[in-house]
mmCIF file of C-alpha atoms in Angstrom:
data_model
loop_
_atom_site.group_PDB
_atom_site.id
_atom_site.type_symbol
_atom_site.label_atom_id
_atom_site.label_comp_id
_atom_site.label_asym_id
_atom_site.label_seq_id
_atom_site.Cartn_x
_atom_site.Cartn_y
_atom_site.Cartn_z
ATOM 1 C CA MET A 1 132.623 117.186 78.661
ATOM 2 C CA LYS A 2 132.489 113.408 78.358
ATOM 3 C CA THR A 3 133.510 113.081 81.995
ATOM 4 C CA LEU A 4 130.508 115.164 83.005
ATOM 5 C CA ILE A 5 128.227 112.979 80.912
ATOM 6 C CA LEU A 6 129.821 109.868 82.376
ATOM 7 C CA GLU A 7 129.378 111.230 85.921
ATOM 8 C CA LYS A 8 125.771 112.109 85.157
ATOM 9 C CA MET A 9 125.138 108.607 83.796
ATOM 10 C CA GLN A 10 126.748 107.058 86.884
ATOM 11 C CA LYS A 11 124.589 109.244 89.119
ATOM 12 C CA GLU A 12 121.482 108.149 87.194
ATOM 13 C CA LEU A 13 122.584 104.525 87.533
ATOM 14 C CA LYS A 14 122.935 104.933 91.315
ATOM 15 C CA GLN A 15 119.464 106.492 91.488
ATOM 16 C CA PHE A 16 118.134 103.660 89.388
ATOM 17 C CA MET A 17 119.701 101.035 91.647
ATOM 18 C CA LYS A 18 118.235 102.826 94.678
ATOM 19 C CA LYS A 19 114.781 102.756 93.030
ATOM 20 C CA VAL A 20 115.203 99.021 92.295
ATOM 21 C CA LYS A 21 116.009 98.348 95.963
ATOM 22 C CA GLU A 22 112.961 100.370 97.052
ATOM 23 C CA LEU A 23 110.742 98.406 94.671
ATOM 24 C CA GLU A 24 112.149 95.107 95.922
ATOM 25 C CA LYS A 25 111.442 96.171 99.509
ATOM 26 C CA GLU A 26 107.895 97.243 98.550
ATOM 27 C CA ASN A 27 107.405 93.945 96.723
ATOM 28 C CA HIS A 28 108.492 92.053 99.843
ATOM 29 C CA ILE A 29 106.083 94.076 102.023
ATOM 30 C CA GLN A 30 103.202 93.364 99.610
ATOM 31 C CA LYS A 31 103.991 89.639 99.720
ATOM 32 C CA GLU A 32 103.952 89.711 103.525
ATOM 33 C CA LYS A 33 100.590 91.510 103.542
ATOM 34 C CA LEU A 34 99.185 88.931 101.152
ATOM 35 C CA ASN A 35 100.473 86.025 103.257
ATOM 36 C CA ARG A 36 99.084 87.575 106.463
ATOM 37 C CA SER A 37 95.704 88.116 104.839
ATOM 38 C CA ILE A 38 95.549 84.521 103.588
ATOM 39 C CA PHE A 39 96.578 83.198 107.018
ATOM 40 C CA GLN A 40 93.931 85.326 108.773
ATOM 41 C CA GLN A 41 91.269 84.132 106.361
ATOM 42 C CA GLU A 42 92.167 80.481 106.867
ATOM 43 C CA SER A 43 92.306 80.746 110.668
ATOM 44 C CA LEU A 44 88.997 82.643 110.812
ATOM 45 C CA GLN A 45 87.372 80.089 108.539
ATOM 46 C CA GLU A 46 88.624 77.206 110.676
ATOM 47 C CA ARG A 47 87.525 78.935 113.890
ATOM 48 C CA LEU A 48 84.050 79.605 112.491
ATOM 49 C CA THR A 49 83.746 76.032 111.248
ATOM 50 C CA GLN A 50 84.604 74.732 114.715
ATOM 51 C CA GLU A 51 82.172 77.146 116.340
ATOM 52 C CA VAL A 52 79.389 76.162 113.948
ATOM 53 C CA GLN A 53 80.012 72.482 114.654
ATOM 54 C CA GLN A 54 79.943 73.122 118.409
ATOM 55 C CA GLN A 55 76.811 75.211 118.159
ATOM 56 C CA GLN A 56 74.960 72.744 115.937
ATOM 57 C CA LYS A 57 75.657 69.816 118.263
ATOM 58 C CA PRO A 58 73.164 70.845 121.003
ATOM 59 C CA PHE A 59 70.545 71.528 118.339
ATOM 60 C CA GLU A 60 71.104 68.124 116.743
ATOM 61 C CA ASP A 61 71.120 66.429 120.168
ATOM 62 C CA THR A 62 67.773 68.021 120.984
ATOM 63 C CA GLN A 63 66.326 66.859 117.700
ATOM 64 C CA ASN A 64 67.648 63.317 118.114
ATOM 65 C CA LYS A 65 66.488 63.013 121.726
ATOM 66 C CA ASP A 66 62.817 63.614 121.075
ATOM 67 C CA VAL A 67 61.702 62.374 117.677
ATOM 68 C CA PHE A 68 58.305 63.881 116.964
ATOM 69 C CA LYS A 69 56.144 65.301 114.237
ATOM 70 C CA ILE A 70 54.289 68.602 114.494
ATOM 71 C CA VAL A 71 50.975 68.882 112.711
ATOM 72 C CA VAL A 72 49.057 72.154 112.492
ATOM 73 C CA SER A 73 45.331 71.629 112.255
ATOM 74 C CA ASN A 74 42.767 74.432 112.558
ATOM 75 C CA GLY A 75 45.354 76.676 114.227
ATOM 76 C CA VAL A 76 46.069 74.183 117.032
ATOM 77 C CA MET A 77 49.449 72.536 117.210
ATOM 78 C CA VAL A 78 49.256 68.792 117.766
ATOM 79 C CA GLN A 79 52.330 66.783 118.600
ATOM 80 C CA LEU A 80 52.378 63.123 117.595
ATOM 81 C CA ARG A 81 55.029 61.055 119.307
ATOM 82 C CA ASP A 82 56.236 57.739 118.013
ATOM 83 C CA ASN A 83 54.471 54.757 119.690
ATOM 84 C CA SER A 84 52.232 56.926 121.879
ATOM 85 C CA HIS A 85 49.780 58.540 119.392
ATOM 86 C CA TYR A 86 48.228 60.967 121.808
ATOM 87 C CA VAL A 87 47.471 64.651 121.551
ATOM 88 C CA ASP A 88 49.340 67.011 123.897
ATOM 89 C CA THR A 89 47.592 69.952 125.439
ATOM 90 C CA GLU A 90 48.433 73.564 124.617
ATOM 91 C CA LYS A 91 50.468 73.784 127.811
ATOM 92 C CA GLN A 92 52.692 70.899 126.743
ATOM 93 C CA ASP A 93 52.994 72.480 123.314
ATOM 94 C CA CYS A 94 54.172 75.730 124.878
ATOM 95 C CA VAL A 95 56.706 73.837 126.985
ATOM 96 C CA ALA A 96 57.973 71.972 123.907
ATOM 97 C CA GLU A 97 58.028 75.196 121.901
ATOM 98 C CA GLU A 98 59.988 76.975 124.638
ATOM 99 C CA LYS A 99 62.332 74.000 124.874
ATOM 100 C CA ASN A 100 62.973 74.125 121.128
ATOM 101 C CA LYS A 101 63.188 77.918 120.912
ATOM 102 C CA LYS A 102 66.704 78.136 122.323
ATOM 103 C CA PRO A 103 68.260 75.747 119.777
ATOM 104 C CA VAL A 104 66.326 77.443 116.956
ATOM 105 C CA ASP A 105 67.518 80.872 118.067
ATOM 106 C CA HIS A 106 70.998 79.459 118.327
ATOM 107 C CA TYR A 107 70.685 78.019 114.823
ATOM 108 C CA ILE A 108 69.546 81.402 113.460
ATOM 109 C CA HIS A 109 72.478 83.069 115.183
ATOM 110 C CA VAL A 110 74.886 80.563 113.659
ATOM 111 C CA LYS A 111 73.375 81.123 110.204
ATOM 112 C CA GLU A 112 73.887 84.879 110.635
ATOM 113 C CA LEU A 113 77.495 84.249 111.662
ATOM 114 C CA LEU A 114 77.996 82.092 108.584
ATOM 115 C CA ARG A 115 76.509 84.762 106.321
ATOM 116 C CA LYS A 116 78.744 87.378 107.937
ATOM 117 C CA HIS A 117 81.732 85.070 107.519
ATOM 118 C CA GLU A 118 80.922 84.533 103.829
ATOM 119 C CA ASN A 119 80.723 88.305 103.308
ATOM 120 C CA GLU A 120 84.055 88.803 105.085
ATOM 121 C CA LYS A 121 85.548 85.959 103.068
ATOM 122 C CA ALA A 122 84.405 87.634 99.831
ATOM 123 C CA GLU A 123 85.914 90.931 101.008
ATOM 124 C CA ARG A 124 89.200 89.210 101.864
ATOM 125 C CA LYS A 125 89.252 87.516 98.456
ATOM 126 C CA ASN A 126 88.711 90.904 96.844
ATOM 127 C CA THR A 127 91.508 92.387 98.958
ATOM 128 C CA ILE A 128 93.808 89.494 98.052
ATOM 129 C CA ARG A 129 92.975 89.969 94.361
ATOM 130 C CA LYS A 130 93.783 93.688 94.636
ATOM 131 C CA LEU A 131 97.043 92.971 96.474
ATOM 132 C CA GLN A 132 98.002 90.439 93.816
ATOM 133 C CA GLU A 133 97.300 93.022 91.115
ATOM 134 C CA GLU A 134 99.422 95.580 92.972
ATOM 135 C CA LEU A 135 102.185 92.998 93.329
ATOM 136 C CA GLU A 136 102.030 92.238 89.603
ATOM 137 C CA ASP A 137 102.104 95.972 88.792
ATOM 138 C CA SER A 138 105.093 96.347 91.086
ATOM 139 C CA ARG A 139 106.842 93.463 89.312
ATOM 140 C CA ARG A 140 106.139 95.020 85.911
ATOM 141 C CA GLU A 141 107.479 98.365 87.101
ATOM 142 C CA LYS A 142 110.561 96.664 88.536
ATOM 143 C CA THR A 143 111.151 94.873 85.225
ATOM 144 C CA MET A 144 110.786 98.117 83.309
ATOM 145 C CA ILE A 145 113.219 99.878 85.624
ATOM 146 C CA LEU A 146 115.700 97.025 85.311
ATOM 147 C CA GLN A 147 115.453 97.232 81.527
ATOM 148 C CA LEU A 148 116.039 100.985 81.675
ATOM 149 C CA GLY A 149 118.977 100.387 84.000
ATOM 150 C CA LEU A 150 120.502 97.889 81.607
ATOM 151 C CA LEU A 151 120.005 100.332 78.748
ATOM 152 C CA LEU A 152 121.627 103.067 80.820
ATOM 153 C CA TYR A 153 124.502 100.769 81.727
ATOM 154 C CA GLN A 154 124.985 99.868 78.060
ATOM 155 C CA LYS A 155 125.067 103.568 77.164
ATOM 156 C CA ILE A 156 127.707 104.140 79.863
ATOM 157 C CA LEU A 157 129.802 101.310 78.438
ATOM 158 C CA ASP A 158 129.378 102.750 74.935
ATOM 159 C CA MET A 159 130.427 106.184 76.178
ATOM 160 C CA GLU A 160 133.461 104.709 77.928
ATOM 161 C CA GLN A 161 134.369 102.954 74.686
ATOM 162 C CA LEU A 162 133.966 106.212 72.762
ATOM 163 C CA GLN A 163 136.094 107.982 75.387
ATOM 164 C CA LYS A 164 138.826 105.361 74.968
ATOM 165 C CA GLU A 165 138.683 105.713 71.195
ATOM 166 C CA LEU A 166 138.790 109.517 71.487
ATOM 167 C CA ASP A 167 141.747 109.326 73.887
ATOM 168 C CA TYR A 168 143.475 106.908 71.525
ATOM 169 C CA THR A 169 142.956 109.139 68.488
ATOM 170 C CA THR A 170 144.060 112.288 70.364
ATOM 171 C CA ASN A 171 147.180 110.508 71.685
ATOM 172 C CA LYS A 172 147.940 109.168 68.196
ATOM 173 C CA ALA A 173 147.574 112.543 66.575
#
């Protein structure tokens, strides 16, 4: 009878150890996912930062090349250039507007990319937070299982001790 109980306890211990190994493997996989996600976020952020810097450079160069002020008066755009103080015609305004449209469109596009990047970054942070919670839950479960395993092991040792005492008393009698 005690042998059957002991065998059952040993079987449960083996199952427990198998479950511990599975949890450790799952824990390792979760850590790898978390590390990959962090790496992807950092590389995307760096790539976007570089792209934004490259895309802002032509816009800044255009602004620095031609320093001017635009004044809107009675619906007519007047461009005042430093040192010249003359009024451009509508045709020159259209040319200047067309010249500046490309960098402005580019700037708008970059702003949209940045907004999209910020949204993706927030999503990745949320994913990372969830993965960290899952990892913590996995650790708690692993700890609980280890505690149960230790308890089970202690019970096995107690049963072995009882078996020895029973054998001793039956041999003595």
